[in-house]
Amino acid sequence: MAPLATSTIGYPRIGGNREIKGVIERYWKKQASQEELLSVANEVQAQAWKDQAGAGVNLVAADGTLYDQMLDTIYMLGIIPKRFQGKAGLDLLFSMARGAEGATALDMSKFMDTNYHYEVPELEPGWTCKPDFSHILDKVLRCQATIGKEKAVPMIMGPVSFVCLAKSLDGQPVAQSVAKLLPAYRELLKQLQGMGVPEVQVHEPYLATTQAEALQKECSQAFQELAAEGVPLNLVVAYDDVGETYPWLVQLPVAVVSLDFLGVPGAAIPNRTLELIAHHGFPAGKVLGAGVIDGRSVWADSGVAPALISALVSLGVAPGSIRVQSSVSLQHLPIDLNKETKIPADLRPRLAFAQQKLGEIIRVAQAPLPAQGTAAAGTPAAAQLVQSVREQHCAKDTGLSVNVDQLNRSEPYTQRRAKQIQLRPFPTTSIGSFPQTPEIRRLRLQNKKGLLSDADYAKMIAGHIGFAIGLQEAMDIDVLVHGEPERTDMVEYFGQELNGMIFTEAGWVQSYGSRYVRPPIICGDVSFVKPITVDEFAIAQSMTSRPVKGMLTGPVTILNWSFPRVDITRKSQAFQLALALRQEVSSLENAGCRVVQVDEPALREGLPLKANRWDGYLSWAVDAFRVTCTTAKPETQVVTHLCYSDFQDIMGAIDRMDADVLTIENSRSDDEMVRALANAKYGRDVGPGVYDVHSPVVPTVAFIKDKIRSFVSTGILGGDTKLIWVNPDCGLKTRGWAETIPSLRNMVQAAREMREEL
Ligand code: MET
């Protein structure tokens, strides 16, 4: 039997040795020319295409970007916010991404439910579309020249997702904005057809969200128009099943429908794609891009991919119209497992990075198939088939349960708050990290290379802690932090000390632009080994009589910023982490810590794309946070820090976290969150950020006072100034001391003056 067809829908764009980051950062520093930048980028792209075609993939997405695919789309469509007008080329591209003199950067937002951030398009009142296709056409040409015309498939962000993921500042309905874009898309498709492309991938990730259920009309109109150009379209909807939209979505006038059969790794509720096909059937005459290889998981396929393909064939989908591909773009994975030298031998065969996933795609395409059409769609036999695939391949709940005592603090906030540290009105603090100076990084590197002994390294770190404590005392900050000089990264630092997690040497994944991260891999049961943060806390606390915060990363954030296991559920993994971190909270208390901060910046980003799954996620995520903290005595103040997003729609969950103090990123959002907390009558201490830590600008005393006044004016906490904290938006690790010192000084001065006005 002939093997099934194969395709890719996206691949790591950063280069095997992070070449793109290297050259872009040099370009920004004016150490590399535009020619050099483009030549490196072209080389990286060509290599990626060759790797995919070389592995035997039939249809290769012509992926590749200098920064972000959404930014490329904004540029291509020429939807340029007014503040950037007058700029062109790379200057325009990077100004939109990073800001320029007098023009703030575009917003960044998490892409779907991943840790990748995209640049948010802005649809300003009266926006226009002045397309420039030269870059995408050039890329497709280069791809054709590299791997052949028959294999090179252009990929574009679809018009519906572009509009829905944009900031609509003109208040126009989606249909109208999409209609405004269609002439440009049609023109592009015409030009691509002229180049002899086999098809065009139109990525519409937004169609996997619940909101897309209301977009049937918009999608039909858009795809009808696009299809009129005659080039075969491949509608790619990744990141989850398409849920209720399935019946109409598969009828859109496209040649290929590419669907994600897996969803989030380790999800308890299986993705419904197979179920939808088993129930409704898949239209004859269309090709099914079957995303059965997990593009979000570093784990090798354990048999689910061939099982899904077999089920499709049993359900009557003709093998000739099935393509094997990854569930989502492989951009979310590290590039090559072979770069790793330290992964334990027993684990290695169980892992697969992007390169290895290509091999899996080919292998699955060659696997033997069952007889076609043995279980007609909509019949009990079809449902049975779905059930058996699920039972065999879904993440299992370990049954690890927590008892009521572990879920509740021994006393409610109203009772315990009086036993905790008592401070003056508008108490001041910061979020944890202080500048990670080149000197600190050098120390770490020297220690890693064996040039600096552990003892000497610890001494130097203690010196940095001493500096931070001295500085905060001198500034008159109320609750101090040790500054986190010993931490490279807030997840890695904990993961390295816990059982059950491993780290890669070169497993870089793009987070945004030239920022890449190396997510840890949860590879076994997570458990506590020994205290992780106590030494640094104790050093800091020994230097001051003011309270120093113990500083932990919460279980949900560790989970959401790691590659989870796929054999057990995310919930089970969150509880394992929580039970481990709980011991850390106790260890800190035993060392005399009176304030413990458990950061959960990634709480919100774990929310499923389907609204009806939110409650399930929030229920275990908040429970995991609670389990971490409930061991704290009533006298111990528990703080949590949330950032990166709005929380208005999960207010109930935030309340249920039951933290004594909630610090939040606030300065960019115009007090929206503070107002929402006030409206919800949120009743525990709140510390809304008074200045933006992402900006090098030093906030003035007047600016900070205005901020404080503004959140007091929301009526939050009935104006009880002892419960309203004054702190920056987030940690200060990316800042230098030159900005940090005057900023914090102004913050303290602002709090002082506000107190005097009381
Ligand atoms: N404690 C951490 C820090 O200050 C919190 C960061 S949240 C992204 O860096």
PDB file of N, CA, C and O in Angstrom, residues 286-319:
ATOM      1  N   LYS A 286     -12.794  16.123  -0.018  1.00  0.00           N
ATOM      2  CA  LYS A 286     -11.835  17.027   0.621  1.00  0.00           C
ATOM      3  C   LYS A 286     -10.691  16.207   1.205  1.00  0.00           C
ATOM      4  O   LYS A 286     -10.863  15.031   1.529  1.00  0.00           O
ATOM      5  N   VAL A 287      -9.557  16.871   1.322  1.00  0.00           N
ATOM      6  CA  VAL A 287      -8.412  16.212   1.968  1.00  0.00           C
ATOM      7  C   VAL A 287      -8.418  16.585   3.441  1.00  0.00           C
ATOM      8  O   VAL A 287      -8.720  17.729   3.807  1.00  0.00           O
ATOM      9  N   LEU A 288      -8.082  15.623   4.280  1.00  0.00           N
ATOM     10  CA  LEU A 288      -8.010  15.879   5.725  1.00  0.00           C
ATOM     11  C   LEU A 288      -6.538  15.948   6.147  1.00  0.00           C
ATOM     12  O   LEU A 288      -5.807  14.964   6.052  1.00  0.00           O
ATOM     13  N   GLY A 289      -6.126  17.116   6.566  1.00  0.00           N
ATOM     14  CA  GLY A 289      -4.789  17.259   7.155  1.00  0.00           C
ATOM     15  C   GLY A 289      -4.917  16.803   8.595  1.00  0.00           C
ATOM     16  O   GLY A 289      -5.481  17.511   9.426  1.00  0.00           O
ATOM     17  N   ALA A 290      -4.423  15.610   8.871  1.00  0.00           N
ATOM     18  CA  ALA A 290      -4.657  15.022  10.189  1.00  0.00           C
ATOM     19  C   ALA A 290      -3.485  15.347  11.115  1.00  0.00           C
ATOM     20  O   ALA A 290      -2.410  14.739  11.028  1.00  0.00           O
ATOM     21  N   GLY A 291      -3.703  16.292  11.983  1.00  0.00           N
ATOM     22  CA  GLY A 291      -2.660  16.701  12.938  1.00  0.00           C
ATOM     23  C   GLY A 291      -2.595  15.724  14.084  1.00  0.00           C
ATOM     24  O   GLY A 291      -3.170  15.945  15.148  1.00  0.00           O
ATOM     25  N   VAL A 292      -1.898  14.619  13.866  1.00  0.00           N
ATOM     26  CA  VAL A 292      -1.875  13.541  14.857  1.00  0.00           C
ATOM     27  C   VAL A 292      -0.540  13.431  15.593  1.00  0.00           C
ATOM     28  O   VAL A 292      -0.433  12.717  16.584  1.00  0.00           O
ATOM     29  N   ILE A 293       0.471  14.141  15.070  1.00  0.00           N
ATOM     30  CA  ILE A 293       1.770  14.128  15.757  1.00  0.00           C
ATOM     31  C   ILE A 293       1.791  15.371  16.642  1.00  0.00           C
ATOM     32  O   ILE A 293       1.606  16.491  16.158  1.00  0.00           O
ATOM     33  N   ASP A 294       2.039  15.167  17.922  1.00  0.00           N
ATOM     34  CA  ASP A 294       1.876  16.259  18.878  1.00  0.00           C
ATOM     35  C   ASP A 294       2.952  17.337  18.708  1.00  0.00           C
ATOM     36  O   ASP A 294       4.115  17.142  19.045  1.00  0.00           O
ATOM     37  N   GLY A 295       2.516  18.486  18.191  1.00  0.00           N
ATOM     38  CA  GLY A 295       3.456  19.582  17.948  1.00  0.00           C
ATOM     39  C   GLY A 295       3.716  20.422  19.183  1.00  0.00           C
ATOM     40  O   GLY A 295       4.445  21.403  19.124  1.00  0.00           O
ATOM     41  N   ARG A 296       3.112  20.058  20.294  1.00  0.00           N
ATOM     42  CA  ARG A 296       3.349  20.841  21.503  1.00  0.00           C
ATOM     43  C   ARG A 296       4.046  20.037  22.574  1.00  0.00           C
ATOM     44  O   ARG A 296       4.281  20.525  23.676  1.00  0.00           O
ATOM     45  N   SER A 297       4.318  18.777  22.271  1.00  0.00           N
ATOM     46  CA  SER A 297       4.878  17.938  23.312  1.00  0.00           C
ATOM     47  C   SER A 297       6.233  17.420  22.876  1.00  0.00           C
ATOM     48  O   SER A 297       6.420  17.029  21.723  1.00  0.00           O
ATOM     49  N   VAL A 298       7.171  17.394  23.798  1.00  0.00           N
ATOM     50  CA  VAL A 298       8.490  16.863  23.473  1.00  0.00           C
ATOM     51  C   VAL A 298       8.532  15.347  23.573  1.00  0.00           C
ATOM     52  O   VAL A 298       9.573  14.742  23.351  1.00  0.00           O
ATOM     53  N   TRP A 299       7.385  14.755  23.922  1.00  0.00           N
ATOM     54  CA  TRP A 299       7.379  13.298  24.041  1.00  0.00           C
ATOM     55  C   TRP A 299       7.159  12.663  22.686  1.00  0.00           C
ATOM     56  O   TRP A 299       6.370  13.140  21.884  1.00  0.00           O
ATOM     57  N   ALA A 300       7.858  11.565  22.459  1.00  0.00           N
ATOM     58  CA  ALA A 300       7.687  10.829  21.205  1.00  0.00           C
ATOM     59  C   ALA A 300       6.294  10.224  21.189  1.00  0.00           C
ATOM     60  O   ALA A 300       5.691   9.997  22.239  1.00  0.00           O
ATOM     61  N   ASP A 301       5.814   9.981  20.004  1.00  0.00           N
ATOM     62  CA  ASP A 301       4.480   9.407  19.879  1.00  0.00           C
ATOM     63  C   ASP A 301       4.468   8.026  20.521  1.00  0.00           C
ATOM     64  O   ASP A 301       5.316   7.187  20.247  1.00  0.00           O
ATOM     65  N   SER A 302       3.478   7.798  21.359  1.00  0.00           N
ATOM     66  CA  SER A 302       3.449   6.509  22.056  1.00  0.00           C
ATOM     67  C   SER A 302       2.421   5.588  21.422  1.00  0.00           C
ATOM     68  O   SER A 302       1.975   4.631  22.037  1.00  0.00           O
ATOM     69  N   GLY A 303       1.991   5.913  20.227  1.00  0.00           N
ATOM     70  CA  GLY A 303       1.023   5.043  19.558  1.00  0.00           C
ATOM     71  C   GLY A 303      -0.292   5.724  19.262  1.00  0.00           C
ATOM     72  O   GLY A 303      -1.130   5.190  18.552  1.00  0.00           O
ATOM     73  N   VAL A 304      -0.467   6.937  19.793  1.00  0.00           N
ATOM     74  CA  VAL A 304      -1.751   7.595  19.556  1.00  0.00           C
ATOM     75  C   VAL A 304      -1.896   7.990  18.084  1.00  0.00           C
ATOM     76  O   VAL A 304      -2.987   7.887  17.504  1.00  0.00           O
ATOM     77  N   ALA A 305      -0.792   8.394  17.443  1.00  0.00           N
ATOM     78  CA  ALA A 305      -0.896   8.858  16.052  1.00  0.00           C
ATOM     79  C   ALA A 305      -1.363   7.739  15.115  1.00  0.00           C
ATOM     80  O   ALA A 305      -2.361   7.914  14.392  1.00  0.00           O
ATOM     81  N   PRO A 306      -0.710   6.562  15.123  1.00  0.00           N
ATOM     82  CA  PRO A 306      -1.229   5.501  14.251  1.00  0.00           C
ATOM     83  C   PRO A 306      -2.639   5.070  14.639  1.00  0.00           C
ATOM     84  O   PRO A 306      -3.457   4.742  13.765  1.00  0.00           O
ATOM     85  N   ALA A 307      -2.955   5.129  15.933  1.00  0.00           N
ATOM     86  CA  ALA A 307      -4.308   4.739  16.352  1.00  0.00           C
ATOM     87  C   ALA A 307      -5.336   5.715  15.777  1.00  0.00           C
ATOM     88  O   ALA A 307      -6.414   5.308  15.330  1.00  0.00           O
ATOM     89  N   LEU A 308      -5.000   6.992  15.781  1.00  0.00           N
ATOM     90  CA  LEU A 308      -5.930   7.990  15.236  1.00  0.00           C
ATOM     91  C   LEU A 308      -6.106   7.812  13.729  1.00  0.00           C
ATOM     92  O   LEU A 308      -7.221   7.869  13.205  1.00  0.00           O
ATOM     93  N   ILE A 309      -4.996   7.565  13.055  1.00  0.00           N
ATOM     94  CA  ILE A 309      -5.083   7.385  11.592  1.00  0.00           C
ATOM     95  C   ILE A 309      -5.906   6.124  11.276  1.00  0.00           C
ATOM     96  O   ILE A 309      -6.783   6.150  10.410  1.00  0.00           O
ATOM     97  N   SER A 310      -5.647   5.060  12.008  1.00  0.00           N
ATOM     98  CA  SER A 310      -6.418   3.831  11.784  1.00  0.00           C
ATOM     99  C   SER A 310      -7.902   4.092  12.014  1.00  0.00           C
ATOM    100  O   SER A 310      -8.759   3.649  11.244  1.00  0.00           O
ATOM    101  N   ALA A 311      -8.202   4.832  13.081  1.00  0.00           N
ATOM    102  CA  ALA A 311      -9.607   5.116  13.380  1.00  0.00           C
ATOM    103  C   ALA A 311     -10.239   5.908  12.228  1.00  0.00           C
ATOM    104  O   ALA A 311     -11.379   5.643  11.835  1.00  0.00           O
ATOM    105  N   LEU A 312      -9.490   6.850  11.680  1.00  0.00           N
ATOM    106  CA  LEU A 312     -10.034   7.649  10.568  1.00  0.00           C
ATOM    107  C   LEU A 312     -10.380   6.759   9.380  1.00  0.00           C
ATOM    108  O   LEU A 312     -11.429   6.906   8.749  1.00  0.00           O
ATOM    109  N   VAL A 313      -9.478   5.821   9.104  1.00  0.00           N
ATOM    110  CA  VAL A 313      -9.713   4.925   7.966  1.00  0.00           C
ATOM    111  C   VAL A 313     -10.919   4.032   8.261  1.00  0.00           C
ATOM    112  O   VAL A 313     -11.803   3.856   7.410  1.00  0.00           O
ATOM    113  N   SER A 314     -10.966   3.518   9.484  1.00  0.00           N
ATOM    114  CA  SER A 314     -12.132   2.698   9.858  1.00  0.00           C
ATOM    115  C   SER A 314     -13.422   3.491   9.722  1.00  0.00           C
ATOM    116  O   SER A 314     -14.471   2.960   9.392  1.00  0.00           O
ATOM    117  N   LEU A 315     -13.339   4.788   9.995  1.00  0.00           N
ATOM    118  CA  LEU A 315     -14.529   5.641   9.897  1.00  0.00           C
ATOM    119  C   LEU A 315     -14.871   6.004   8.454  1.00  0.00           C
ATOM    120  O   LEU A 315     -15.800   6.764   8.198  1.00  0.00           O
ATOM    121  N   GLY A 316     -14.065   5.526   7.530  1.00  0.00           N
ATOM    122  CA  GLY A 316     -14.414   5.709   6.130  1.00  0.00           C
ATOM    123  C   GLY A 316     -13.676   6.834   5.421  1.00  0.00           C
ATOM    124  O   GLY A 316     -13.955   7.124   4.256  1.00  0.00           O
ATOM    125  N   VAL A 317     -12.752   7.517   6.103  1.00  0.00           N
ATOM    126  CA  VAL A 317     -11.972   8.540   5.396  1.00  0.00           C
ATOM    127  C   VAL A 317     -10.968   7.800   4.500  1.00  0.00           C
ATOM    128  O   VAL A 317     -10.225   6.936   4.977  1.00  0.00           O
ATOM    129  N   ALA A 318     -10.985   8.100   3.217  1.00  0.00           N
ATOM    130  CA  ALA A 318     -10.138   7.353   2.279  1.00  0.00           C
ATOM    131  C   ALA A 318      -8.664   7.640   2.532  1.00  0.00           C
ATOM    132  O   ALA A 318      -8.278   8.797   2.686  1.00  0.00           O
ATOM    133  N   PRO A 319      -7.833   6.597   2.602  1.00  0.00           N
ATOM    134  CA  PRO A 319      -6.394   6.831   2.835  1.00  0.00           C
ATOM    135  C   PRO A 319      -5.816   7.846   1.844  1.00  0.00           C
ATOM    136  O   PRO A 319      -4.950   8.644   2.202  1.00  0.00           O
TER     137      PRO A 319
END
